[in-house]
Tab-separated table of N, CA and C and ligand atoms in Angstrom:
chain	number	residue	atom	x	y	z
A	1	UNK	N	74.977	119.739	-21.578
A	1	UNK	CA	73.573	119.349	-21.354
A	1	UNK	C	73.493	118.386	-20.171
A	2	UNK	N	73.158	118.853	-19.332
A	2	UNK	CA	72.683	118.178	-17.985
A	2	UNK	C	71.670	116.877	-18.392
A	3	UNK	N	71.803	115.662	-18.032
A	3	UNK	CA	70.541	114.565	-18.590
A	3	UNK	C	70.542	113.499	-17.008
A	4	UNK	N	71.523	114.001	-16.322
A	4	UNK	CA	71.282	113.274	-15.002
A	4	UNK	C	69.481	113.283	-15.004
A	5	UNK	N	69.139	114.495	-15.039
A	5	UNK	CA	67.496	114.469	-14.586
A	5	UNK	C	66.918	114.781	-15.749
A	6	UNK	N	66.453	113.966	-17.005
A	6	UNK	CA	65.881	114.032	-17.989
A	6	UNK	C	64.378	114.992	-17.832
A	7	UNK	N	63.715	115.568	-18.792
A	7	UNK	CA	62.472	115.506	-17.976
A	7	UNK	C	61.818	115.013	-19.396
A	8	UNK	N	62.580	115.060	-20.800
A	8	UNK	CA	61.839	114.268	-21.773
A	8	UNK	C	62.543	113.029	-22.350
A	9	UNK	N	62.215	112.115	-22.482
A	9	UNK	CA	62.926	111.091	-23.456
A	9	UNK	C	62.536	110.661	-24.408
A	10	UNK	N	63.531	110.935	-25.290
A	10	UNK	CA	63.457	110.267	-26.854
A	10	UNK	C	64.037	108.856	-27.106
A	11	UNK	N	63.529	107.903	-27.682
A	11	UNK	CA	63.021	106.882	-28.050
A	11	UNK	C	62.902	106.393	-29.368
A	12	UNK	N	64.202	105.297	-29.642
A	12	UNK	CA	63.441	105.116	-31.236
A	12	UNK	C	63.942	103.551	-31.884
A	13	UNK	N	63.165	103.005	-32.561
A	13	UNK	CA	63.674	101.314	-32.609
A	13	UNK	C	64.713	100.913	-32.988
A	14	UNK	N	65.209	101.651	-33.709
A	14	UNK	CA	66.810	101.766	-34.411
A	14	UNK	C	67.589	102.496	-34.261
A	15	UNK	N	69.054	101.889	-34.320
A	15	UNK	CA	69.558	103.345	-34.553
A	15	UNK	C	69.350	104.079	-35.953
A	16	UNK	N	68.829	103.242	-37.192
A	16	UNK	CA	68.780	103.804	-38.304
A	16	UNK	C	67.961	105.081	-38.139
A	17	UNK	N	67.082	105.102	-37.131
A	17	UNK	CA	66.112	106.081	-36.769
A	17	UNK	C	66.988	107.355	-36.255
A	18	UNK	N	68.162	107.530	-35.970
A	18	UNK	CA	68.542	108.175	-35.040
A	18	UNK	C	68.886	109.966	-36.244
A	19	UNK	N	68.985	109.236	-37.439
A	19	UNK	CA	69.543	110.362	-38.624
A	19	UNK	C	67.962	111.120	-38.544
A	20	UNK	N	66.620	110.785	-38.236
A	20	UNK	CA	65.438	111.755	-38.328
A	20	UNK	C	65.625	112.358	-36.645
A	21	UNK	N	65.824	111.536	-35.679
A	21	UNK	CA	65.404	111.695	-34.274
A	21	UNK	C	66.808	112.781	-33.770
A	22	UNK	N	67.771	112.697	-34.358
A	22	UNK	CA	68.523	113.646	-34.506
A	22	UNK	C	68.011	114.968	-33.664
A	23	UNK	N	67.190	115.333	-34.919
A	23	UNK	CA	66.676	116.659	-35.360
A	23	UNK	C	65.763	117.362	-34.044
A	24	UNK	N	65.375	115.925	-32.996
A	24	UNK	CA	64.212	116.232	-31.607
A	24	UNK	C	65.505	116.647	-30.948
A	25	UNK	N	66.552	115.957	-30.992
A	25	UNK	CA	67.493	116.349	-29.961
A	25	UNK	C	68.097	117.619	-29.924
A	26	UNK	N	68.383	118.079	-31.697
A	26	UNK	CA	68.595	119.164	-31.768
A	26	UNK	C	68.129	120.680	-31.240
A	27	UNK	N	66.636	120.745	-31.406
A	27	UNK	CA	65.497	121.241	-31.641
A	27	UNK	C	65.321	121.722	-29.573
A	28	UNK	N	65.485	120.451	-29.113
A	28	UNK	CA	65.269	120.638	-27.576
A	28	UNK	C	66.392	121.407	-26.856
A	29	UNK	N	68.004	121.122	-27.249
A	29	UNK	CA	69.190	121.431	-27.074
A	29	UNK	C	69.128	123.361	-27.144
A	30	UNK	N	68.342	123.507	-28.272
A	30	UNK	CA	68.316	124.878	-28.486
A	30	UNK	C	67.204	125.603	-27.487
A	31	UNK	N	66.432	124.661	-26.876
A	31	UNK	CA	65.110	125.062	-25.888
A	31	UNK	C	66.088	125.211	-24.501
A	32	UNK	N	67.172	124.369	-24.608
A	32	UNK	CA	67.405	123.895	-23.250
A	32	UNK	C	66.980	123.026	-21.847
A	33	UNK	N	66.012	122.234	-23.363
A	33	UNK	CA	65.673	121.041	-21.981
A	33	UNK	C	66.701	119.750	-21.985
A	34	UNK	N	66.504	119.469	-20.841
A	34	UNK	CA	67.433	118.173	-20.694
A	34	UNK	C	66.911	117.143	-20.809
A	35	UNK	N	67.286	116.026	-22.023
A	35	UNK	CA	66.676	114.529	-22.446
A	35	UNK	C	67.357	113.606	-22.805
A	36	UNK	N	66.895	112.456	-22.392
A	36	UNK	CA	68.008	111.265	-22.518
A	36	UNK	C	67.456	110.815	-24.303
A	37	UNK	N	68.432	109.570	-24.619
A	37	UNK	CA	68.103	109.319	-25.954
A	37	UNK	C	68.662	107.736	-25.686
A	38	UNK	N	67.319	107.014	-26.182
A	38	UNK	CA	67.210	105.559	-25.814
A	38	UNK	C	67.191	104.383	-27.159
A	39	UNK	N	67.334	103.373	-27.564
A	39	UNK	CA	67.329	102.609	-28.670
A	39	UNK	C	66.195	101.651	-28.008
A	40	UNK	N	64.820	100.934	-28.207
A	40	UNK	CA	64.448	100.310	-27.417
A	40	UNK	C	63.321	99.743	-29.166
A	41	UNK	N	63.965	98.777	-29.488
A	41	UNK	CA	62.859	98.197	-30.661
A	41	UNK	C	61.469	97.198	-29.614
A	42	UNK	N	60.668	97.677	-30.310
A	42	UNK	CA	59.047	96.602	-29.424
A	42	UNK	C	59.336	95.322	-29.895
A	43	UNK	N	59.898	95.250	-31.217
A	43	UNK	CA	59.502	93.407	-31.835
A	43	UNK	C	61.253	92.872	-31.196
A	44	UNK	N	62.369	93.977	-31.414
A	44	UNK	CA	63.561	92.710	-31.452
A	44	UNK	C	64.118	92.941	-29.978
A	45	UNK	N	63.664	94.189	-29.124
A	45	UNK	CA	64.455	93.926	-27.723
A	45	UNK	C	62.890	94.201	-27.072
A	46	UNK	N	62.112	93.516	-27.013
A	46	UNK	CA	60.873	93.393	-26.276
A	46	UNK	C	60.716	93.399	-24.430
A	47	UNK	N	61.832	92.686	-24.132
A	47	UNK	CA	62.089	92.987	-22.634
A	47	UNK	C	62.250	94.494	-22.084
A	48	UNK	N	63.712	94.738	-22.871
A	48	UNK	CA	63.758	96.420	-22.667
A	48	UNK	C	63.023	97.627	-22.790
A	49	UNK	N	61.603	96.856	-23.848
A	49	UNK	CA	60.410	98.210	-23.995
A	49	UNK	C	59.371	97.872	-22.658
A	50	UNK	N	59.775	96.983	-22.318
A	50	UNK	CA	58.676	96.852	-21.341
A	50	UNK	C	59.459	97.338	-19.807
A	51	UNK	N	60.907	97.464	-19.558
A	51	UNK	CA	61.755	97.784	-18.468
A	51	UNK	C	61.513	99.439	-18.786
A	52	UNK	N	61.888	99.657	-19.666
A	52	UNK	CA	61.699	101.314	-19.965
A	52	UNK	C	60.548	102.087	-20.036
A	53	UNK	N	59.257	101.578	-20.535
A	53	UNK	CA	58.404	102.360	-20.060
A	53	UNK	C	57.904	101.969	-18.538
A	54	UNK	N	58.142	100.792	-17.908
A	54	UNK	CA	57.782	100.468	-16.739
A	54	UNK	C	58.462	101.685	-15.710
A	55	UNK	N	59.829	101.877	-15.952
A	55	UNK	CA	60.078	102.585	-15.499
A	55	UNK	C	60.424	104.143	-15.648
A	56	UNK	N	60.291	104.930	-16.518
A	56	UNK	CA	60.084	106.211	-17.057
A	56	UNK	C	59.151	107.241	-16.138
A	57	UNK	N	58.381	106.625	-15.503
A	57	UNK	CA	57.723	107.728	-14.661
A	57	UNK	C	58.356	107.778	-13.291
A	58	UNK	N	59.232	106.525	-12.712
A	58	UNK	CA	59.862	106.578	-11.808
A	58	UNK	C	61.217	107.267	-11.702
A	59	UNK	N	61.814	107.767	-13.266
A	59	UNK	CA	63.010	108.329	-13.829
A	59	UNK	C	62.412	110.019	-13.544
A	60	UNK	N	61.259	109.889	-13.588
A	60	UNK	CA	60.712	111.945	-13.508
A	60	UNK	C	60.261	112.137	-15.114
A	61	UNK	N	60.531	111.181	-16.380
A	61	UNK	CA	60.117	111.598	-17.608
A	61	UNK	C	58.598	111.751	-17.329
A	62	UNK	N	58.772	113.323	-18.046
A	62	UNK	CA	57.191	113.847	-18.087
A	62	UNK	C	56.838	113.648	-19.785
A	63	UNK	N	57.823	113.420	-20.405
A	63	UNK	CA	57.351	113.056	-22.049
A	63	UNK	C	57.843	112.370	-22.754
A	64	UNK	N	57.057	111.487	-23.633
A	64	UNK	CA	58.456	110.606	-24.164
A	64	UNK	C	57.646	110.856	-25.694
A	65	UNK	N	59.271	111.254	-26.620
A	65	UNK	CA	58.993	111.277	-27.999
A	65	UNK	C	59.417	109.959	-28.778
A	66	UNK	N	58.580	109.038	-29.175
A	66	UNK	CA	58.839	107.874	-29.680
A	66	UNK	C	58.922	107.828	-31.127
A	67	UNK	N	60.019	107.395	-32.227
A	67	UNK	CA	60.170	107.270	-33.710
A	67	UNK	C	60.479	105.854	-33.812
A	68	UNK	N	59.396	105.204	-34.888
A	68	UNK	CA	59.302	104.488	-35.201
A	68	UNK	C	58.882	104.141	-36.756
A	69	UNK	N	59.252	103.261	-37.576
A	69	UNK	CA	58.820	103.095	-38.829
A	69	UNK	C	58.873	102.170	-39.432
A	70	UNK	N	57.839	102.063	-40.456
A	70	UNK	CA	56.889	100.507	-40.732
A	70	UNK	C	56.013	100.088	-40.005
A	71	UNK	N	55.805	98.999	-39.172
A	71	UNK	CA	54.855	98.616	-38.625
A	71	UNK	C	55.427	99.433	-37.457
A	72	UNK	N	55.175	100.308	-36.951
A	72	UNK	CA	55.551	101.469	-36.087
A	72	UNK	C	54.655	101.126	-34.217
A	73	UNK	N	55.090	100.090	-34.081
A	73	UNK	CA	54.156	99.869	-32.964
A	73	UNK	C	54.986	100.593	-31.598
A	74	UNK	N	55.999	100.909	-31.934
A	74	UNK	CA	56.823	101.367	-30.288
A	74	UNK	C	56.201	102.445	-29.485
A	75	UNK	N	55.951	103.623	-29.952
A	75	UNK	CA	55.282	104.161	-29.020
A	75	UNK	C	53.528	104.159	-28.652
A	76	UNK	N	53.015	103.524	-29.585
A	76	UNK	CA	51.641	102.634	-29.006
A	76	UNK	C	52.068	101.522	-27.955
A	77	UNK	N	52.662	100.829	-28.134
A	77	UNK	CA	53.352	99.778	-26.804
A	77	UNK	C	54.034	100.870	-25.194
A	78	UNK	N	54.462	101.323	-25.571
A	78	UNK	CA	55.119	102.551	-24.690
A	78	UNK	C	53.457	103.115	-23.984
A	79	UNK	N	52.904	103.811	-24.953
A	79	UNK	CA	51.603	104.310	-24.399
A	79	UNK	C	50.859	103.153	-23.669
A	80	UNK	N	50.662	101.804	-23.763
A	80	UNK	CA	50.062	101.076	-23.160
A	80	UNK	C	50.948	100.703	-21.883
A	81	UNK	N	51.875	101.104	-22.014
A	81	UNK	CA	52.334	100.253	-20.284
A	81	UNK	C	52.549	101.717	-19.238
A	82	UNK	N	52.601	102.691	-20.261
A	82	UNK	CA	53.044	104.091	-19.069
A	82	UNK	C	51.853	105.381	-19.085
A	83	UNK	N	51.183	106.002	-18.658
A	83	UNK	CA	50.377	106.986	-18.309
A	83	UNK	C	51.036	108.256	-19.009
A	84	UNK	N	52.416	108.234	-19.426
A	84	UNK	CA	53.150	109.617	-19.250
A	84	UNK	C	52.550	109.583	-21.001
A	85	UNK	N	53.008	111.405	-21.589
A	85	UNK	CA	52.210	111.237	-22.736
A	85	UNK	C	53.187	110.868	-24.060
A	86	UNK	N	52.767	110.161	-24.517
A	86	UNK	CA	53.767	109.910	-25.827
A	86	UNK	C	53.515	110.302	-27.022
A	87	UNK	N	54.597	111.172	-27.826
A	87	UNK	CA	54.265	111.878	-29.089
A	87	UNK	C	54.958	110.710	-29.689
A	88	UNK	N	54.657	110.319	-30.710
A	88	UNK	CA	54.948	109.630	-31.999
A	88	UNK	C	55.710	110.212	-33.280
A	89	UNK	N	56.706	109.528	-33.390
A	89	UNK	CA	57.630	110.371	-34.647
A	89	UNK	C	57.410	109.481	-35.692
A	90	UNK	N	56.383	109.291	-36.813
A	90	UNK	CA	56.854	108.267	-37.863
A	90	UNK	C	57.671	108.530	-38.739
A	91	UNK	N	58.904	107.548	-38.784
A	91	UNK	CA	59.970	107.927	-39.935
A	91	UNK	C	59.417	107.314	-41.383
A	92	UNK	N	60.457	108.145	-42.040
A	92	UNK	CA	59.890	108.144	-43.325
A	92	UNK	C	60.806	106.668	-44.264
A	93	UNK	N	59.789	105.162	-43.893
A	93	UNK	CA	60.321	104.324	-44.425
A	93	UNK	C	60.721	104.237	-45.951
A	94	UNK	N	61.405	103.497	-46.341
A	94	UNK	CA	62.153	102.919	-47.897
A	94	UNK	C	60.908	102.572	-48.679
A	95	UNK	N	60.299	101.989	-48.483
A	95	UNK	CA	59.102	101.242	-49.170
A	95	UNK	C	57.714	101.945	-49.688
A	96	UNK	N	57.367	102.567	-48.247
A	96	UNK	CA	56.381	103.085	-48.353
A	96	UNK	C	56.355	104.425	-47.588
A	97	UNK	N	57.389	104.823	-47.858
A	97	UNK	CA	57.790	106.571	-47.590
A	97	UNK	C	56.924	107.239	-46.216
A	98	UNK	N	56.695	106.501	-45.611
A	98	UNK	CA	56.235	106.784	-43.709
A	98	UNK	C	55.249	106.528	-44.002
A	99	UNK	N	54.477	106.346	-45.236
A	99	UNK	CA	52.883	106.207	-44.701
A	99	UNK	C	52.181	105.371	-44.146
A	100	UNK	N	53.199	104.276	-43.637
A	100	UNK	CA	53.014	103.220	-43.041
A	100	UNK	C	53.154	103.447	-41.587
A	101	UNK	N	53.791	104.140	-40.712
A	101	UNK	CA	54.729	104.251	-40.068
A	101	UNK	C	53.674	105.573	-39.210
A	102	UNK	N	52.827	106.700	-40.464
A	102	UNK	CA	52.203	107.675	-39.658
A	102	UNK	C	50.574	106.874	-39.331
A	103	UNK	N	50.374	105.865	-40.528
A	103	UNK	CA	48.819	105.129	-39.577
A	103	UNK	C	49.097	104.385	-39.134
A	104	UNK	N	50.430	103.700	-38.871
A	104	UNK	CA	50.752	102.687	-37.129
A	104	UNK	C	50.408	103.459	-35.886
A	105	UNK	N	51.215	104.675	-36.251
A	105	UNK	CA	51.345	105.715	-35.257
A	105	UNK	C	49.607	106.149	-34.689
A	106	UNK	N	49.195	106.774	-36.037
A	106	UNK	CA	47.900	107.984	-35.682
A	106	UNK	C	46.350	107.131	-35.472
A	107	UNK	N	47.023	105.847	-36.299
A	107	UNK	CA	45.483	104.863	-35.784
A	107	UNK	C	45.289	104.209	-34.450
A	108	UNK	N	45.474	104.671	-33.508
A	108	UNK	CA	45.175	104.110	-32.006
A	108	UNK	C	44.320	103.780	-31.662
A	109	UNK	N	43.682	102.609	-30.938
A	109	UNK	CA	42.112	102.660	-30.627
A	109	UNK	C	41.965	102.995	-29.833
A	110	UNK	N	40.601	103.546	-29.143
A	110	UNK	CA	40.164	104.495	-28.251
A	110	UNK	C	40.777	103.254	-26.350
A	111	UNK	N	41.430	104.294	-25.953
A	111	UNK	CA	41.764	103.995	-24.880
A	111	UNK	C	43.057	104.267	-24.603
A	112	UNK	N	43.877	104.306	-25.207
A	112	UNK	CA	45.289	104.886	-25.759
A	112	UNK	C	46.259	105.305	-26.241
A	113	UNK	N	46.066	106.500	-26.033
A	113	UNK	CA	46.264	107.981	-27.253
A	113	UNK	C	48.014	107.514	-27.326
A	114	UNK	N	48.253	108.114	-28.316
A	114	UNK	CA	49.510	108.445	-28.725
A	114	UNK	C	49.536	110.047	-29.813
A	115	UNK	N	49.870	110.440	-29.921
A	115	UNK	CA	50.075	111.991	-30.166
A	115	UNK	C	50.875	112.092	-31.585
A	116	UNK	N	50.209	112.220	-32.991
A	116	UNK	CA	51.253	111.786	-34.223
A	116	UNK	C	51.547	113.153	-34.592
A	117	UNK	N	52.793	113.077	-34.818
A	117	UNK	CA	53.448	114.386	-35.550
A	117	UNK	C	53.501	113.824	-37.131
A	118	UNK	N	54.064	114.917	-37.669
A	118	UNK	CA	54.672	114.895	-39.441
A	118	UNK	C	55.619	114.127	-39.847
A	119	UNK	N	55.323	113.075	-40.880
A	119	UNK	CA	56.295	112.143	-41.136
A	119	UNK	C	57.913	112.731	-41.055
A	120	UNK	N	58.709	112.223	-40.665
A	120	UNK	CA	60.196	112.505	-40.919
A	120	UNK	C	61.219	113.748	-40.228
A	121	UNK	N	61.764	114.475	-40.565
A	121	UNK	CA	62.520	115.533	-40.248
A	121	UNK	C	61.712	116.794	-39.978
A	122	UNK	N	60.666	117.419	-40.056
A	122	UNK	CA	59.673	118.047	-39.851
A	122	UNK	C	59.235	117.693	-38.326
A	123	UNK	N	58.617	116.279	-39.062
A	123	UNK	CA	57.511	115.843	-37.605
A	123	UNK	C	58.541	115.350	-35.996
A	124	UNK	N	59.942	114.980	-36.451
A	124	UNK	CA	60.720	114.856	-35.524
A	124	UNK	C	61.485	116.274	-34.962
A	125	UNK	N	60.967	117.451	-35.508
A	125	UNK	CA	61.503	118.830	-35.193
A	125	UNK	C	60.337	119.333	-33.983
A	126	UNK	N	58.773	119.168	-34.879
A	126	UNK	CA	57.857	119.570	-34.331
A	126	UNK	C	57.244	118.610	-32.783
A	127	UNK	N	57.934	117.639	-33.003
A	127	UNK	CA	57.851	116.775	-31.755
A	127	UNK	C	58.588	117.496	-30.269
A	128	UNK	N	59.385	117.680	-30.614
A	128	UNK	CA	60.503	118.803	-29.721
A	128	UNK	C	59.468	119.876	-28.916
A	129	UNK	N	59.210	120.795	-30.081
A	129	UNK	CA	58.546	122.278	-30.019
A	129	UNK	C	57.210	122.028	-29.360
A	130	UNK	N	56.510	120.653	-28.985
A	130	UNK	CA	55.051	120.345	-28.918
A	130	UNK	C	54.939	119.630	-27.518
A	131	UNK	N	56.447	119.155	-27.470
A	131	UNK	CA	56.988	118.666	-25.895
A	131	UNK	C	57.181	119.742	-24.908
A	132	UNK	N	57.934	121.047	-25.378
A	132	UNK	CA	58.204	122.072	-25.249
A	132	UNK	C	56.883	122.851	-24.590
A	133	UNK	N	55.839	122.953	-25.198
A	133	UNK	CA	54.516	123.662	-24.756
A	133	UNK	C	53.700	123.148	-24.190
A	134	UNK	N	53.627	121.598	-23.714
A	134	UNK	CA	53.008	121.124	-22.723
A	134	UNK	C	54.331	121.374	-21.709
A	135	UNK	N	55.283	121.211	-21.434
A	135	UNK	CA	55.767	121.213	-20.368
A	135	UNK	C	56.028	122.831	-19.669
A	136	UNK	N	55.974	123.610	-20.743
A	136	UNK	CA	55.633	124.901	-20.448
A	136	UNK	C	54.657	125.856	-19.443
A	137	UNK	N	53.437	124.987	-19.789
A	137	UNK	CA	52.321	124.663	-18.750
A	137	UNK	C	52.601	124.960	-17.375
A	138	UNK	N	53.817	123.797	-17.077
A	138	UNK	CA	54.224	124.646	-15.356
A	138	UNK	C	55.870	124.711	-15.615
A	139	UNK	N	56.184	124.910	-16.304
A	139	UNK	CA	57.951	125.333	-16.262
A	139	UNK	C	58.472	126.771	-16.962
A	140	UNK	N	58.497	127.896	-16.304
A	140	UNK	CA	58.349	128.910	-16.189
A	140	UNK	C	59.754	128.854	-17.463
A	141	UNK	N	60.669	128.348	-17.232
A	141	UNK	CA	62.176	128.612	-17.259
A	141	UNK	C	61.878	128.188	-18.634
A	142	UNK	N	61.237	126.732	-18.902
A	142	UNK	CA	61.055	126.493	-20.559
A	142	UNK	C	59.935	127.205	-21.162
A	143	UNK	N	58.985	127.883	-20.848
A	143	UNK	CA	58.094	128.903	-21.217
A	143	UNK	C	58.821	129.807	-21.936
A	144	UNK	N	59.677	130.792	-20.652
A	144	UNK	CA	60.530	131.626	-21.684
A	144	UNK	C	61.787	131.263	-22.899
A	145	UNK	N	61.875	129.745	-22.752
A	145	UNK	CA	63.174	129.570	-23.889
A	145	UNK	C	61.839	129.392	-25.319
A	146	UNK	N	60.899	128.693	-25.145
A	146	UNK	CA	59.837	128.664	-26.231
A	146	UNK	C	59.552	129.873	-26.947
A	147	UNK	N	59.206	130.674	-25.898
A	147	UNK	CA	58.777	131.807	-26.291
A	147	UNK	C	59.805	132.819	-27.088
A	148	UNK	N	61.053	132.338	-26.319
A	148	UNK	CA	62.102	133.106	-27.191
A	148	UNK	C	62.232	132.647	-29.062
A	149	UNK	N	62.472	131.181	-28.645
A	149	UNK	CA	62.851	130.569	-29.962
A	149	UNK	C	61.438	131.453	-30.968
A	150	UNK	N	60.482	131.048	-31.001
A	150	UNK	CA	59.124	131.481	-31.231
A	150	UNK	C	59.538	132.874	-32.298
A	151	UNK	N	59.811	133.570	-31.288
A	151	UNK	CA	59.996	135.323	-31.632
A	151	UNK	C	61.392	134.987	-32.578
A	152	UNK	N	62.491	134.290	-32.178
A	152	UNK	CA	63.470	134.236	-33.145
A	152	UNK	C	62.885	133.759	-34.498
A	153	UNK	N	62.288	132.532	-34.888
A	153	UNK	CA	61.598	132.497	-35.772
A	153	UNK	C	60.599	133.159	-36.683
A	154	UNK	N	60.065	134.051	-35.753
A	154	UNK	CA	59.466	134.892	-36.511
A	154	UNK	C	59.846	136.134	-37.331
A	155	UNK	N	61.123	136.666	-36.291
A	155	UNK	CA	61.982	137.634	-37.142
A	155	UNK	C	62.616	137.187	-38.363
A	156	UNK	N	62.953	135.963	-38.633
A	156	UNK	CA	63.857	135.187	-39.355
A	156	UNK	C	63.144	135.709	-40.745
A	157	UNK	N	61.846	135.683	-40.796
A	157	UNK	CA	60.834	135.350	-42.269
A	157	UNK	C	61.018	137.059	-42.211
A	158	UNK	N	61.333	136.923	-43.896
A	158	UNK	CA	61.856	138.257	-44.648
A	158	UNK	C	60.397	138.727	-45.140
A	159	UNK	N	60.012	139.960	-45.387
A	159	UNK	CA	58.747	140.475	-45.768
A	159	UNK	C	58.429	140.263	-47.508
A	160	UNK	N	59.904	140.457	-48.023
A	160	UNK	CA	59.323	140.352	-49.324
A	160	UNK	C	60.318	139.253	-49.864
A	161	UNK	N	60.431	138.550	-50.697
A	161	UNK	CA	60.935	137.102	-51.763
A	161	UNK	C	62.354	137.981	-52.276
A	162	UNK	N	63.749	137.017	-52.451
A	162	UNK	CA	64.859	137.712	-53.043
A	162	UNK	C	65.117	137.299	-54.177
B	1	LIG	C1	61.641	99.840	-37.067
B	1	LIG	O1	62.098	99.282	-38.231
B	1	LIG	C2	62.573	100.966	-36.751
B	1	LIG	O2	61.886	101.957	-36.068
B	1	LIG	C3	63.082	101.417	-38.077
B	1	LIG	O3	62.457	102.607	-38.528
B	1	LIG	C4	62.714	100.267	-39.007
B	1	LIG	C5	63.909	99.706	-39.737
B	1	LIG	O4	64.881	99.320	-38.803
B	1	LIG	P1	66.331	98.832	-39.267
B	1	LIG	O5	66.111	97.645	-40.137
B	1	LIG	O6	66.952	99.994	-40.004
B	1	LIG	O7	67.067	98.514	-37.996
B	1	LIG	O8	61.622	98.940	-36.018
């Protein structure tokens, strides 16, 4: 996997995060896009969220998938310092099983979107596949790996129950 020239980056406050965010890396690997994978917490390395989205559009990232959970502010902070678009992964916390984590994420106030996927291993799959079809838009080369995966998936589902 080529990541000299990222064109998405994933993002997440922990590494504890990394067992859901996994699953974006996976998910893209099989698309064949090339993405870096960053540790950048908003509350405990606060300098580094502000060096990294400062600079992310100067890196060529056209997307950044951010996982965060509990008070899930990282990729709302991310969305406020960078233009580029940020999908939101809320993981699925100990306490309060992401639902904390998906209205940090999905409650934004008007002026700076952030993009919420499905709590956990799901929403960190579908984050991938959703990065995938905006960048599709003008990347001919990831159009057809989408489109492939797409059709593989669809053959996969059996007509009748075993
Ligand atoms: C958040 O706190 C992280 O995104 C993580 O989901 C959560 C717990 O972090 P750890 O205590 O596991 O490092 O900042």
């Amino acid at each position: 996997m080529k990541i000299s020239n990222p064109k998405i980056s994933i993002v997440m406050g922990s590494q504890s995060d990394w067992l859901t965010l996994k699953n974006t890396s996976t998910v893209l690997k099989e698309l064949k896009i090339s993405h870096e994978k960053k540790i950048v917490s908003a509350h405990r390395t606060p300098k580094r969220l502000y060096e990294y989205a400062e600079q992310a559009y100067d890196k060529g990232i056209k997307i950044i998938i951010a996982g965060a959970g509990g008070a899930a502010h990282l990729p709302g902070m991310i969305a406020a310092i960078t233009h580029i678009p940020v999908i939101g992964v809320p993981i699925e916390s100990k306490t309060l099983k992401g639902l904390d984590s998906l209205l940090s994420i999905a409650q934004m106030p008007f002026g700076v979107p952030v993009g919420a996927v499905a709590i956990g291993e799901n929403g960190a799959k579908n984050a991938a596949l959703y990065a995938a079809s905006i960048i599709s838009n003008y990347d001919s080369k990831i159009e057809n790996q989408l489109i492939k995966w797409r059709l593989a998936q669809t053959k996969k589902v059996k007509k009748t129950p075993k």
